[in-house]
CSV table of C-alpha atoms and ligand atoms in Angstrom, one decimal:
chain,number,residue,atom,x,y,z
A,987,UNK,CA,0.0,0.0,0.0
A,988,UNK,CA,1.3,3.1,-1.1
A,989,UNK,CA,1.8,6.5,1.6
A,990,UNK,CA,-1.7,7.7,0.5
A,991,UNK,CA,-4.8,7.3,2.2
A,992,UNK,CA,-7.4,6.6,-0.5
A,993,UNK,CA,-9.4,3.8,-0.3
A,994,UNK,CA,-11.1,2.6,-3.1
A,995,UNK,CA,-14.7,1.3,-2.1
A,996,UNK,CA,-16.8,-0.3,-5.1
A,997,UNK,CA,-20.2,-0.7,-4.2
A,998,UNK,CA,-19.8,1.8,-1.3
A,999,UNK,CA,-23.6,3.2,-1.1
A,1000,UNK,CA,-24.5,-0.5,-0.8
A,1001,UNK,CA,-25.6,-1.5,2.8
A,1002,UNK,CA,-22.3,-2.7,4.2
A,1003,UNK,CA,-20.4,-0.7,1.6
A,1004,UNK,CA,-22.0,2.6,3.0
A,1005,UNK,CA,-21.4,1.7,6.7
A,1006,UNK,CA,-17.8,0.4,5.7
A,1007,UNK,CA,-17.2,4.1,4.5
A,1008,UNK,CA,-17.9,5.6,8.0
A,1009,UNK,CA,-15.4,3.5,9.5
A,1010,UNK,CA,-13.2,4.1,7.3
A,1011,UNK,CA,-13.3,7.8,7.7
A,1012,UNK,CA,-13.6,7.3,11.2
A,1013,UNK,CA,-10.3,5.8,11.2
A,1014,UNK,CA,-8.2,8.1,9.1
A,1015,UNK,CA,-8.8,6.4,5.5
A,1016,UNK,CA,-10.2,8.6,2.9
A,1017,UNK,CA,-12.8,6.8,0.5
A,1018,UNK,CA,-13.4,6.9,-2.7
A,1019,UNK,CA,-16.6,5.1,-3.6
A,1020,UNK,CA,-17.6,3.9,-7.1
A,1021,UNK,CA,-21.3,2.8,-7.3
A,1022,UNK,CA,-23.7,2.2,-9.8
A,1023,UNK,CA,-27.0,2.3,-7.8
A,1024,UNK,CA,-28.4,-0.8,-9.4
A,1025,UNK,CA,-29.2,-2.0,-5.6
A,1026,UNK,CA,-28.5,1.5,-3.6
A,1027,UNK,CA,-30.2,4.9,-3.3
A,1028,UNK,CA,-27.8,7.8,-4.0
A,1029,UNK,CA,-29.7,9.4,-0.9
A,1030,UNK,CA,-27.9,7.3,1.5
A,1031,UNK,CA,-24.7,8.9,0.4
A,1032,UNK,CA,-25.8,12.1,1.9
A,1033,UNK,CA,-26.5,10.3,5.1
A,1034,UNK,CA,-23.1,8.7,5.4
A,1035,UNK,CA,-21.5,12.4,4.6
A,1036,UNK,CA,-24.5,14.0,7.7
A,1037,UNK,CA,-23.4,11.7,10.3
A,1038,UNK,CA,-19.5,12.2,9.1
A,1039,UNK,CA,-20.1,16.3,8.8
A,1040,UNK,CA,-17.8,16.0,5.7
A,1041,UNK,CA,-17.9,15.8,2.1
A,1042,UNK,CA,-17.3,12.1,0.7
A,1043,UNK,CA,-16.1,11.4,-3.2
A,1044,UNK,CA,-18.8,8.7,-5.3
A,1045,UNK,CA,-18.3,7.9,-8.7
A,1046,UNK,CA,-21.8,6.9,-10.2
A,1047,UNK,CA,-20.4,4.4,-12.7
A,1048,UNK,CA,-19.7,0.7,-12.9
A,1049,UNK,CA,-16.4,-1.1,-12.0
A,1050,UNK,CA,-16.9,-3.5,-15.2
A,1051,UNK,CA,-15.6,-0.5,-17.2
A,1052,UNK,CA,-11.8,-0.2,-16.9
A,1053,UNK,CA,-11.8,2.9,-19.1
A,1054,UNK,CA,-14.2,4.0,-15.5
A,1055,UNK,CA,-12.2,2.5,-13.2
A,1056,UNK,CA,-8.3,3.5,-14.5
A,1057,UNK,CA,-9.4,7.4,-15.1
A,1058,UNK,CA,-10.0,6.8,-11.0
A,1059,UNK,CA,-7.0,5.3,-10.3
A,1060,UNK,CA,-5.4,7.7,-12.5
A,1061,UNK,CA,-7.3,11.0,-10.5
A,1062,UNK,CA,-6.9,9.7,-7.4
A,1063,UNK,CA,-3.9,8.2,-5.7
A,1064,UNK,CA,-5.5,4.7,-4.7
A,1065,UNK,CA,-3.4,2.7,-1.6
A,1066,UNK,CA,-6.2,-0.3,-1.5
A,1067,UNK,CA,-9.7,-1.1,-2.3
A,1068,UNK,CA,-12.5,-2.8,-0.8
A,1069,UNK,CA,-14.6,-4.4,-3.3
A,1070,UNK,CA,-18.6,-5.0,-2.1
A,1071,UNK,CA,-19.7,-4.5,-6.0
A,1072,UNK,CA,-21.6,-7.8,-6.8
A,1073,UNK,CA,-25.5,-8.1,-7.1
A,1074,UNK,CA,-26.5,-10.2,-4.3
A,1075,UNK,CA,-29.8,-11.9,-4.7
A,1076,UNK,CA,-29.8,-15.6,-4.3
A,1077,UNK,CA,-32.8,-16.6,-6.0
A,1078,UNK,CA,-32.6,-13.9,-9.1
A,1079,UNK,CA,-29.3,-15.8,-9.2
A,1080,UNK,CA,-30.9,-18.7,-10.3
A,1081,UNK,CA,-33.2,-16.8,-13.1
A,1082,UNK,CA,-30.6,-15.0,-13.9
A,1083,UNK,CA,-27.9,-16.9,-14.2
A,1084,UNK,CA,-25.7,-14.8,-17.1
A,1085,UNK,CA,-26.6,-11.2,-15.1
A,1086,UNK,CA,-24.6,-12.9,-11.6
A,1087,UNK,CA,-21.6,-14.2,-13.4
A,1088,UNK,CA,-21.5,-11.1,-16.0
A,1089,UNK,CA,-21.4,-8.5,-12.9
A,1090,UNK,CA,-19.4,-10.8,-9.8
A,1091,UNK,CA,-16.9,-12.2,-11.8
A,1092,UNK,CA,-16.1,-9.3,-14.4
A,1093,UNK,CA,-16.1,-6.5,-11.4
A,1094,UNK,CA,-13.5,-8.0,-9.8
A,1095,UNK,CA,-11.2,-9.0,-12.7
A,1096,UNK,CA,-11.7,-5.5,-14.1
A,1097,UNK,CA,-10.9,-3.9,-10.6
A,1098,UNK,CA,-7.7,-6.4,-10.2
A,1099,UNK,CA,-6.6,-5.7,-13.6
A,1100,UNK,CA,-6.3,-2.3,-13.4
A,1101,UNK,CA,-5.2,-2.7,-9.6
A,1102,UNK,CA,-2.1,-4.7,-11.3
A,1103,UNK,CA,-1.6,-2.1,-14.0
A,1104,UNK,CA,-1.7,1.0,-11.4
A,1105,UNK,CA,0.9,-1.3,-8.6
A,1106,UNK,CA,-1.8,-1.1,-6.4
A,1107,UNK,CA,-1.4,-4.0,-4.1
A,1108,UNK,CA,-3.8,-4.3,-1.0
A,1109,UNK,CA,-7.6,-5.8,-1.6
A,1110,UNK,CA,-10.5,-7.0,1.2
A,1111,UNK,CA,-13.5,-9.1,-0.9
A,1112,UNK,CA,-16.8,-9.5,0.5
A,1113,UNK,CA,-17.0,-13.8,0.3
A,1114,UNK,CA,-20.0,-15.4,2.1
A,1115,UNK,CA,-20.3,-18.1,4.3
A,1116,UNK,CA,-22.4,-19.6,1.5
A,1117,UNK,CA,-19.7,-21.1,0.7
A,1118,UNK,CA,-19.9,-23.8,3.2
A,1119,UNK,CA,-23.5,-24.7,1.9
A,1120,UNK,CA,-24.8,-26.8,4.7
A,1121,UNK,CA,-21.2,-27.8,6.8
A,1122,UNK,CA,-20.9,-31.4,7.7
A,1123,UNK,CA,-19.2,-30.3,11.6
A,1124,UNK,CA,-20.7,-27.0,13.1
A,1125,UNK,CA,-19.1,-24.2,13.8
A,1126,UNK,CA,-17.5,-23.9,10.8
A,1127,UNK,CA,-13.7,-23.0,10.6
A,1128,UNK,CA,-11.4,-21.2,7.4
A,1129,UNK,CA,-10.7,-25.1,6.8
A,1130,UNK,CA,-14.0,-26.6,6.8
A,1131,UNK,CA,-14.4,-27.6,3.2
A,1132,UNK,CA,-16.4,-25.5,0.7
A,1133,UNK,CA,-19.7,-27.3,-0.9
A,1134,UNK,CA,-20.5,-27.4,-4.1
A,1135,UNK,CA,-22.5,-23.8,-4.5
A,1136,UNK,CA,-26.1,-24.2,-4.5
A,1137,UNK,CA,-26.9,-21.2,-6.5
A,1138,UNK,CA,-25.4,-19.3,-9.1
A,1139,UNK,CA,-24.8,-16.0,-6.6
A,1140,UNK,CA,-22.9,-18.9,-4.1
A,1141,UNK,CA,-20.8,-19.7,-7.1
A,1142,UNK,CA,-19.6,-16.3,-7.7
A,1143,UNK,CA,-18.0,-16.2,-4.2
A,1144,UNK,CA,-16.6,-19.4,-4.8
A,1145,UNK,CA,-14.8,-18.7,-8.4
A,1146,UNK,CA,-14.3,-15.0,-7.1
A,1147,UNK,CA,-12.3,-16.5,-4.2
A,1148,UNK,CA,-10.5,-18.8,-6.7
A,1149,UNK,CA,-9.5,-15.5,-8.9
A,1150,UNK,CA,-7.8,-13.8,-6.2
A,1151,UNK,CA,-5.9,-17.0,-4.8
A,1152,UNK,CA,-4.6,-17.4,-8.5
A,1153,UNK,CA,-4.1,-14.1,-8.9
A,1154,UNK,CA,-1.8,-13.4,-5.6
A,1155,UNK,CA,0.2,-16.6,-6.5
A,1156,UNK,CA,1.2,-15.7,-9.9
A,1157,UNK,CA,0.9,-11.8,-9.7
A,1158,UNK,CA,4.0,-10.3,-7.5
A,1159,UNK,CA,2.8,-8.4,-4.7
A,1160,UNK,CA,-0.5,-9.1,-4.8
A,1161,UNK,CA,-1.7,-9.0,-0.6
A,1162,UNK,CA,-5.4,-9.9,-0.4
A,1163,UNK,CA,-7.5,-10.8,2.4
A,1164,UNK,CA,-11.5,-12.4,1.3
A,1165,UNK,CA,-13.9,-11.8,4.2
A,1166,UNK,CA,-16.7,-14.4,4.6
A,1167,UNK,CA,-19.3,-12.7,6.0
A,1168,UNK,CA,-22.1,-14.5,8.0
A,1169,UNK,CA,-25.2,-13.3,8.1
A,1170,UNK,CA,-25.1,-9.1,8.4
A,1171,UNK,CA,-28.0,-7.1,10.4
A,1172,UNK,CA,-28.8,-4.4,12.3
A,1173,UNK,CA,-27.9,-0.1,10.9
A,1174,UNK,CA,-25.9,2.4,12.1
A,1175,UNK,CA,-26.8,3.5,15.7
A,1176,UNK,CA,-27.7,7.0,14.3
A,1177,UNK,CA,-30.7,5.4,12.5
A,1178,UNK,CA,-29.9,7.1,9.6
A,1179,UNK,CA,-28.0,4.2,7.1
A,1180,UNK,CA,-29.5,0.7,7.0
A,1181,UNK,CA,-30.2,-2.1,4.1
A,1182,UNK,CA,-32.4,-0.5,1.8
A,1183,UNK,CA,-34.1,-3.6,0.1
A,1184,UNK,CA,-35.9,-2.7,-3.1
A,1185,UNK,CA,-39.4,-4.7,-3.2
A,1186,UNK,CA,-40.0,-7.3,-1.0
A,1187,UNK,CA,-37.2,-8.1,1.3
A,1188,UNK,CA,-35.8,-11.9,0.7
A,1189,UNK,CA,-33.4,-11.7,4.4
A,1190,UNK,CA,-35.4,-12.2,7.6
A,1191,UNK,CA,-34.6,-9.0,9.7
A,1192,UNK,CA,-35.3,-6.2,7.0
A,1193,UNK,CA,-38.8,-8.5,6.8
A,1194,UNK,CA,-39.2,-8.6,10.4
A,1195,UNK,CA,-39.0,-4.8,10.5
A,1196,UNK,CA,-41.0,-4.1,7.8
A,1197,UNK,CA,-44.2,-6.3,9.1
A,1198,UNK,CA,-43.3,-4.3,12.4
A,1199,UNK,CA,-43.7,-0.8,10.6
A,1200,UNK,CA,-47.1,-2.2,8.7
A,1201,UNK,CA,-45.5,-2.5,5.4
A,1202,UNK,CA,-45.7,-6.3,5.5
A,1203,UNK,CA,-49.0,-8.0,6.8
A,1204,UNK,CA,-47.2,-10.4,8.9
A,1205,UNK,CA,-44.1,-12.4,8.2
A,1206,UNK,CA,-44.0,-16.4,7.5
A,1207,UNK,CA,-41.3,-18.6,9.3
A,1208,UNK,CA,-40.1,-20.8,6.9
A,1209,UNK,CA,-40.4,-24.2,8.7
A,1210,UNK,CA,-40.3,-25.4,12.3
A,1211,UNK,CA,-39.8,-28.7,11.6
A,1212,UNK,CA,-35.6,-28.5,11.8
A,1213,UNK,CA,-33.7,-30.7,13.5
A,1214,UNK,CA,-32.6,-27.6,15.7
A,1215,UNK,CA,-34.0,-27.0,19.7
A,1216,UNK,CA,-37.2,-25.0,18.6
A,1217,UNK,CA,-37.5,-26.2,15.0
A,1218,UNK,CA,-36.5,-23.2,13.1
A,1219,UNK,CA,-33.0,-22.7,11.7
A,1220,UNK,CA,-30.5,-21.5,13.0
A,1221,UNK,CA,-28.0,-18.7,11.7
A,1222,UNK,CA,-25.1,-16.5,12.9
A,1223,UNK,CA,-26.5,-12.9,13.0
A,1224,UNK,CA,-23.6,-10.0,12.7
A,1225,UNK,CA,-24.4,-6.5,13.7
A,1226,UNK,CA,-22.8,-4.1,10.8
A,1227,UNK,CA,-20.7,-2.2,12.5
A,1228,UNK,CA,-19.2,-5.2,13.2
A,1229,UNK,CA,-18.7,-6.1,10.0
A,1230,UNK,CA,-17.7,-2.5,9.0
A,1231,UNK,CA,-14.7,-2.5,11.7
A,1232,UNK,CA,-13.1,-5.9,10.3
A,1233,UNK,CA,-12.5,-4.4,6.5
A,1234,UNK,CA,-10.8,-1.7,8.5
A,1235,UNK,CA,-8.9,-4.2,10.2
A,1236,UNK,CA,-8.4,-6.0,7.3
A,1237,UNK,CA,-7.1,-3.1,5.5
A,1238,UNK,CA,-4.8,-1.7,8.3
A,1239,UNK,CA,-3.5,-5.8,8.7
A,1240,UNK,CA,-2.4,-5.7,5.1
A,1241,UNK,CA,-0.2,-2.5,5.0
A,1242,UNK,CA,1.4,-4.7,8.2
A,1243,UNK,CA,2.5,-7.4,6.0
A,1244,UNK,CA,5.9,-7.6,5.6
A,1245,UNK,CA,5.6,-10.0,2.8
A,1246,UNK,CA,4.0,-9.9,-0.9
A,1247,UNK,CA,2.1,-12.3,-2.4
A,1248,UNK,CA,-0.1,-13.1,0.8
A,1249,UNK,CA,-3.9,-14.3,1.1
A,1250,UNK,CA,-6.2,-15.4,3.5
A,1251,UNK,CA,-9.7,-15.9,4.7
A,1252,UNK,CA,-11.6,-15.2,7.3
A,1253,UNK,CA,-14.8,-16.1,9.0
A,1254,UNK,CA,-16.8,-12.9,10.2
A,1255,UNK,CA,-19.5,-13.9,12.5
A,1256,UNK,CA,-20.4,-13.7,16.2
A,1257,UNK,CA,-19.7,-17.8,16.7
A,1258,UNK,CA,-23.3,-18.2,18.1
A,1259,UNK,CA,-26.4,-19.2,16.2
A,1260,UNK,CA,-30.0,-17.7,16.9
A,1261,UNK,CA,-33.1,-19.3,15.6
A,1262,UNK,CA,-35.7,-17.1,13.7
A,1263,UNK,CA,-38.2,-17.6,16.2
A,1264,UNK,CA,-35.1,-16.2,18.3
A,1265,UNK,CA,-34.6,-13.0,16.4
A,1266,UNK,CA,-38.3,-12.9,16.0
A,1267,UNK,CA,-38.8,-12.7,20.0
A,1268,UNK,CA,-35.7,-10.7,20.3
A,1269,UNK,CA,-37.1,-7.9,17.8
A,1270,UNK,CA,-40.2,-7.8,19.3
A,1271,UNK,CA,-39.0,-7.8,23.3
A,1272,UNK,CA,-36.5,-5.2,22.3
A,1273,UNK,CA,-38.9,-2.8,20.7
A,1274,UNK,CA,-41.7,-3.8,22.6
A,1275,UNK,CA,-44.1,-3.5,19.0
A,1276,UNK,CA,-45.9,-7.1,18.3
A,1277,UNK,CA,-44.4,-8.5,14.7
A,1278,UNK,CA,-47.9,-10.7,13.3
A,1279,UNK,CA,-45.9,-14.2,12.1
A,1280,UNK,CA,-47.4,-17.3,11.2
A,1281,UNK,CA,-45.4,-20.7,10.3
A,1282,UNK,CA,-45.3,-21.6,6.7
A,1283,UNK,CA,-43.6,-24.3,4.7
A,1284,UNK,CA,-39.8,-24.8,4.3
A,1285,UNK,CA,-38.3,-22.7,2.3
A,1286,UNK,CA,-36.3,-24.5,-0.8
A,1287,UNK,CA,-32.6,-24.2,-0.2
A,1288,UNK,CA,-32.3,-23.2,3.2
A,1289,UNK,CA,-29.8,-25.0,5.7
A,1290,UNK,CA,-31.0,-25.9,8.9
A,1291,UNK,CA,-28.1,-24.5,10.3
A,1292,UNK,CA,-24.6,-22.6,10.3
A,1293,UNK,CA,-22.6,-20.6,12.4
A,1294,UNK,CA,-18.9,-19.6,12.5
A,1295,UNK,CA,-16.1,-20.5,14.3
A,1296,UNK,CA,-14.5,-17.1,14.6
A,1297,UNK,CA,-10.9,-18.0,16.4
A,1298,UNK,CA,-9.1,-17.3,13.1
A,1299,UNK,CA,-10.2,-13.4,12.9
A,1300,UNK,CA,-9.6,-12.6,16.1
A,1301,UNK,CA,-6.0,-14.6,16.4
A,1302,UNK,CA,-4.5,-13.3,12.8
A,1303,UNK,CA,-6.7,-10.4,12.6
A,1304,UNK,CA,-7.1,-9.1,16.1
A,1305,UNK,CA,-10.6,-8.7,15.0
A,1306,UNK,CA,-13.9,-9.6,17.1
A,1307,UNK,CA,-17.5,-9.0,17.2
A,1308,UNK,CA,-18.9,-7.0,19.7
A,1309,UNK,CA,-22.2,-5.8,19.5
A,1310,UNK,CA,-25.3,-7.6,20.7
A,1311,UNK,CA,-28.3,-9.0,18.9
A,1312,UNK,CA,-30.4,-7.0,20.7
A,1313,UNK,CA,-28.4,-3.7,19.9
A,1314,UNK,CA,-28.5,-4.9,15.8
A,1315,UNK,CA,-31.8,-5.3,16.5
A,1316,UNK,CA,-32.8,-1.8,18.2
A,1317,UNK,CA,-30.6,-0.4,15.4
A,1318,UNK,CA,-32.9,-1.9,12.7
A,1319,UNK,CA,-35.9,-0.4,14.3
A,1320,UNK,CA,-34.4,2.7,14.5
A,1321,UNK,CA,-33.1,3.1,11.1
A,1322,UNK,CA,-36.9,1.4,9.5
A,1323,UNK,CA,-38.5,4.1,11.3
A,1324,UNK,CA,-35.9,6.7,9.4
A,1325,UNK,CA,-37.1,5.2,6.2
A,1326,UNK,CA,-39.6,7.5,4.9
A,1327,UNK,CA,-36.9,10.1,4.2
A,1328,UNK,CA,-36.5,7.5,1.5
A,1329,UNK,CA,-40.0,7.3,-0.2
B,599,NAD,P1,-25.8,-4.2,-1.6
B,599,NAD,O1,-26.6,-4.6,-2.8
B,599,NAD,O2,-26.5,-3.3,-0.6
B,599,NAD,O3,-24.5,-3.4,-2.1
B,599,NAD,C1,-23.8,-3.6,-3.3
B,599,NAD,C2,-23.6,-2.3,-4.0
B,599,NAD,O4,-22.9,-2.6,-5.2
B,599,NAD,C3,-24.9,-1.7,-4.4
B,599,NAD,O5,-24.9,-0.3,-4.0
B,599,NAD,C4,-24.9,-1.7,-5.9
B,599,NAD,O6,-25.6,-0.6,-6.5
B,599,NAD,C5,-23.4,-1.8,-6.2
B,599,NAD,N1,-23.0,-2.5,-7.5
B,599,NAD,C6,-23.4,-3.7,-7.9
B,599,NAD,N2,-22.8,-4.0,-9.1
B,599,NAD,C7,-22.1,-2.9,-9.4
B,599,NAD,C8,-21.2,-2.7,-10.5
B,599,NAD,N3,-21.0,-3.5,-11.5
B,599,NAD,N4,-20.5,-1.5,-10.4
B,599,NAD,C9,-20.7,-0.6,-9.4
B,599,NAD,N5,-21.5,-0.8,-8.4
B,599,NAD,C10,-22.2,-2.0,-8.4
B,599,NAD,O7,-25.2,-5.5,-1.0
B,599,NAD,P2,-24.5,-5.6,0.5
B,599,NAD,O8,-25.5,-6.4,1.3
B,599,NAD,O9,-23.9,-4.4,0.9
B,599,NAD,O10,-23.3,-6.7,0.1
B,599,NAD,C11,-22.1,-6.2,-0.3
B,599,NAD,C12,-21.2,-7.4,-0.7
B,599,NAD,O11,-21.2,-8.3,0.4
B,599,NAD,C13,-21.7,-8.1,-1.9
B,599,NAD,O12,-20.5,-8.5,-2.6
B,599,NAD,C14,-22.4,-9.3,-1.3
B,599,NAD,O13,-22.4,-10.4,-2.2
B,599,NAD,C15,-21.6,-9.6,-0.1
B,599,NAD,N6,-22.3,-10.3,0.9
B,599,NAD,C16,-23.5,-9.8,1.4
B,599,NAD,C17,-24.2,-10.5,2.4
B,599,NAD,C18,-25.5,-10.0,2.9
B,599,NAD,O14,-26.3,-10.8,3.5
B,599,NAD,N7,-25.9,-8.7,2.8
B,599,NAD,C19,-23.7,-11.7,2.9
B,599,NAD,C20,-22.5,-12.2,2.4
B,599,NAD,C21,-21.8,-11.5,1.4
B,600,WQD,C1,-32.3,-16.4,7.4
B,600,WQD,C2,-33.3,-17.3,8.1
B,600,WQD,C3,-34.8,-18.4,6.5
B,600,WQD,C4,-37.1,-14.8,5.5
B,600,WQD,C5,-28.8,-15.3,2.7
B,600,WQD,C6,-28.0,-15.8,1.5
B,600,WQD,C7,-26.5,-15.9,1.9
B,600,WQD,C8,-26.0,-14.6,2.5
B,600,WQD,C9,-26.9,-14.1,3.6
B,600,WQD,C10,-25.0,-13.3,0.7
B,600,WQD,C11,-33.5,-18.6,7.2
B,600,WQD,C12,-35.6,-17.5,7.5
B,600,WQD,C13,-36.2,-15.6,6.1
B,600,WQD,C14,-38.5,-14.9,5.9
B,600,WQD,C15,-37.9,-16.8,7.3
B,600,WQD,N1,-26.0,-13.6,1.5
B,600,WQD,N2,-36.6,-16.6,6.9
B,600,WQD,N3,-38.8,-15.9,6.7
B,600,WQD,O1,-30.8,-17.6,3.8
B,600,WQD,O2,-29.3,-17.5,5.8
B,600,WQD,O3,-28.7,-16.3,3.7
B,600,WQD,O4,-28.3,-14.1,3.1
B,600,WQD,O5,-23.9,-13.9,0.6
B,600,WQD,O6,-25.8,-16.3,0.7
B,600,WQD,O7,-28.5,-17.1,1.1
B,600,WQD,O8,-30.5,-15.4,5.1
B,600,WQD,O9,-32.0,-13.7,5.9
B,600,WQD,O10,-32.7,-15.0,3.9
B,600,WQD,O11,-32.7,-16.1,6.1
B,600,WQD,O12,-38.2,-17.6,8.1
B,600,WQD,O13,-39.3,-14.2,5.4
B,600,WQD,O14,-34.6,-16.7,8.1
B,600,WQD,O15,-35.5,-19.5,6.2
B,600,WQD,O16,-33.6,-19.7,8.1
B,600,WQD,P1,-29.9,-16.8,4.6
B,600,WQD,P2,-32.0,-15.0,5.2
């Protein structure tokens, strides 16, 4: 990483993206975000630069253009990036099979390519747990084997992960670090950044809070006939902020390295699983508001269960989660209520 303090951020007005950027500025960095909005709202860049009280630099444009992406390289003198860009639906991955491998995989050879062309060394990529489908052993470690993907979005970790390996073997000074992120909840405490799911929300807690605001008539549990205590799966549930801190850590761990060529990956969860009916209670104790539920059928796909075994993070990276489920989940509340700034 060169002496400068410019952080590329692709995808930055995305929902981890956008609280990724506060931390960043929070801890010196200066980002530099390049979003196309397919999945974000350009409003929630204001947000981010209201609770920082500064001006922040976004780039409307997409990182599959490397005409885009070298005239930023070229303007702006970036040390590292953080790459979120990716479209992120599971089930559209399966419709749309071409649209997930044409976006995943060609954003992040484009933004390597031109990394290599520019000496720019240092990158953090968002993976996903769902690269463990369902785990054989629970928690799952770095070395727990990855399964077979079971969609088209879970393959695009998988080969993105692949790319990067390959690249920093054969590609001299190369340092990257893929992050494999467990299931992200919860907003910034200022209740002013948050997901920002367009239509119906597919992940449990923006779903939750939305049948808690009246959007959504009641939610529907897929199944409660798991092998798990109260029959409903079970996930690791990460605050954010959480999440946020680590690609700072991340970051700050690779200008540490004294060698080149280095990768790794890391698990970022909490290491403890909840159950939806657990996040469901937990939602509705902590905001004391009533969320209308009923039990429905299985969902097709789902695991009954996965969490993380989080030792590696904290031992290499000196990197741990610290906030609570029922602060992620006061945070969600907080920031759903924010929302009609947004309609
Ligand atoms: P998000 O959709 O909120 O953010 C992604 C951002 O990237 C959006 O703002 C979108 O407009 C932008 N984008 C997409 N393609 C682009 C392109 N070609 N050029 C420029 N911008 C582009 O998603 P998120 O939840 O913040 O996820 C960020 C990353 O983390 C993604 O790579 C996702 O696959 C990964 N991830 C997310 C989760 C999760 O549950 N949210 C879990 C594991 C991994
Ligand atoms: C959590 C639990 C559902 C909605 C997905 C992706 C994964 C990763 C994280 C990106 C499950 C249950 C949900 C609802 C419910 N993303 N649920 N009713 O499926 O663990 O992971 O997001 O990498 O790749 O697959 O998250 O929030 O959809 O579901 O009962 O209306 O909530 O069955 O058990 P999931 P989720």
């Amino acid at each position: 990483m060169s002496n400068s303090n410019k952080v590329l951020v692709t995808g930055g007005a995305g929902y981890i993206g956008s609280h990724t950027v506060v931390s960043l500025v929070q801890a010196g960095f200066t980002p530099i975000i390049l979003d196309n909005f397919s999945n974000s709202d350009p409003a929630v860049i204001d947000n981010v630069m209201e609770i920082l009280q500064q001006k922040i630099t976004c780039i409307d444009g997409d990182c599959r253009s490397a005409e885009l992406t070298e005239s930023i390289f070229k303007d702006h003198n970036i040390s590292g990036v953080i790459h979120f860009a990716a479209s992120k639906a599971v089930g559209e991955s399966v419709e749309k099979p071409l649209l997930y491998y044409g976006n995943n995989l060609l954003s992040l050879v484009t933004v390597m390519e031109t990394m290599k062309k520019f000496g720019v060394t240092d990158l953090v990529f968002s993976s996903s747990c769902t690269v463990y489908g369902q785990p054989d052993k629970l928690p799952v470690t770095e070395e727990t084997e990855r399964k077979p993907a079971a969609s088209p979005y879970g393959n695009t970790k998988k080969i993105c992960e692949d790319i990067i390996s390959d690249v920093v073997q054969s590609e001299t000074g190369f340092r990257a670090i893929s992050l494999r992120y467990f299931n992200p909840i919860g907003a910034h405490p200022s209740g002013s950044i948050g997901e920002l799911p367009i239509g119906v929300p597919n992940n449990l807690v923006p779903f939750v809070s939305q049948t808690a605001a009246g959007i959504r008539e009641s939610i529907t549990v897929f199944g409660d006939d798991y092998n798990t205590p109260d029959g409903t799966c079970i996930r690791d549930y990460i605050h954010v902020m959480d999440l946020a801190d680590a690609h700072v850590r991340s970051l700050l761990f690779l200008t540490e390295q004294p060698d080149e060529n280095y990768y790794n990956m890391f698990n970022l969860g909490t290491g403890k699983g909840n159950s939806v009916m657990e996040v469901l209670k937990c939602f509705e104790e902590v905001n004391a508001i009533p969320v209308n539920y009923q039990i429905g059928p299985r969902r097709s796909g789902d695991i009954e269960q996965i969490y993380a075994n989080v030792y590696k993070a904290e031992n290499i990276l000196g990197w741990k989660a610290t906030r609570t489920m029922p602060e992620a989940l006061a945070d969600t509340w907080k920031w759903q209520q924010s929302l009609k700034k947004f309609s």
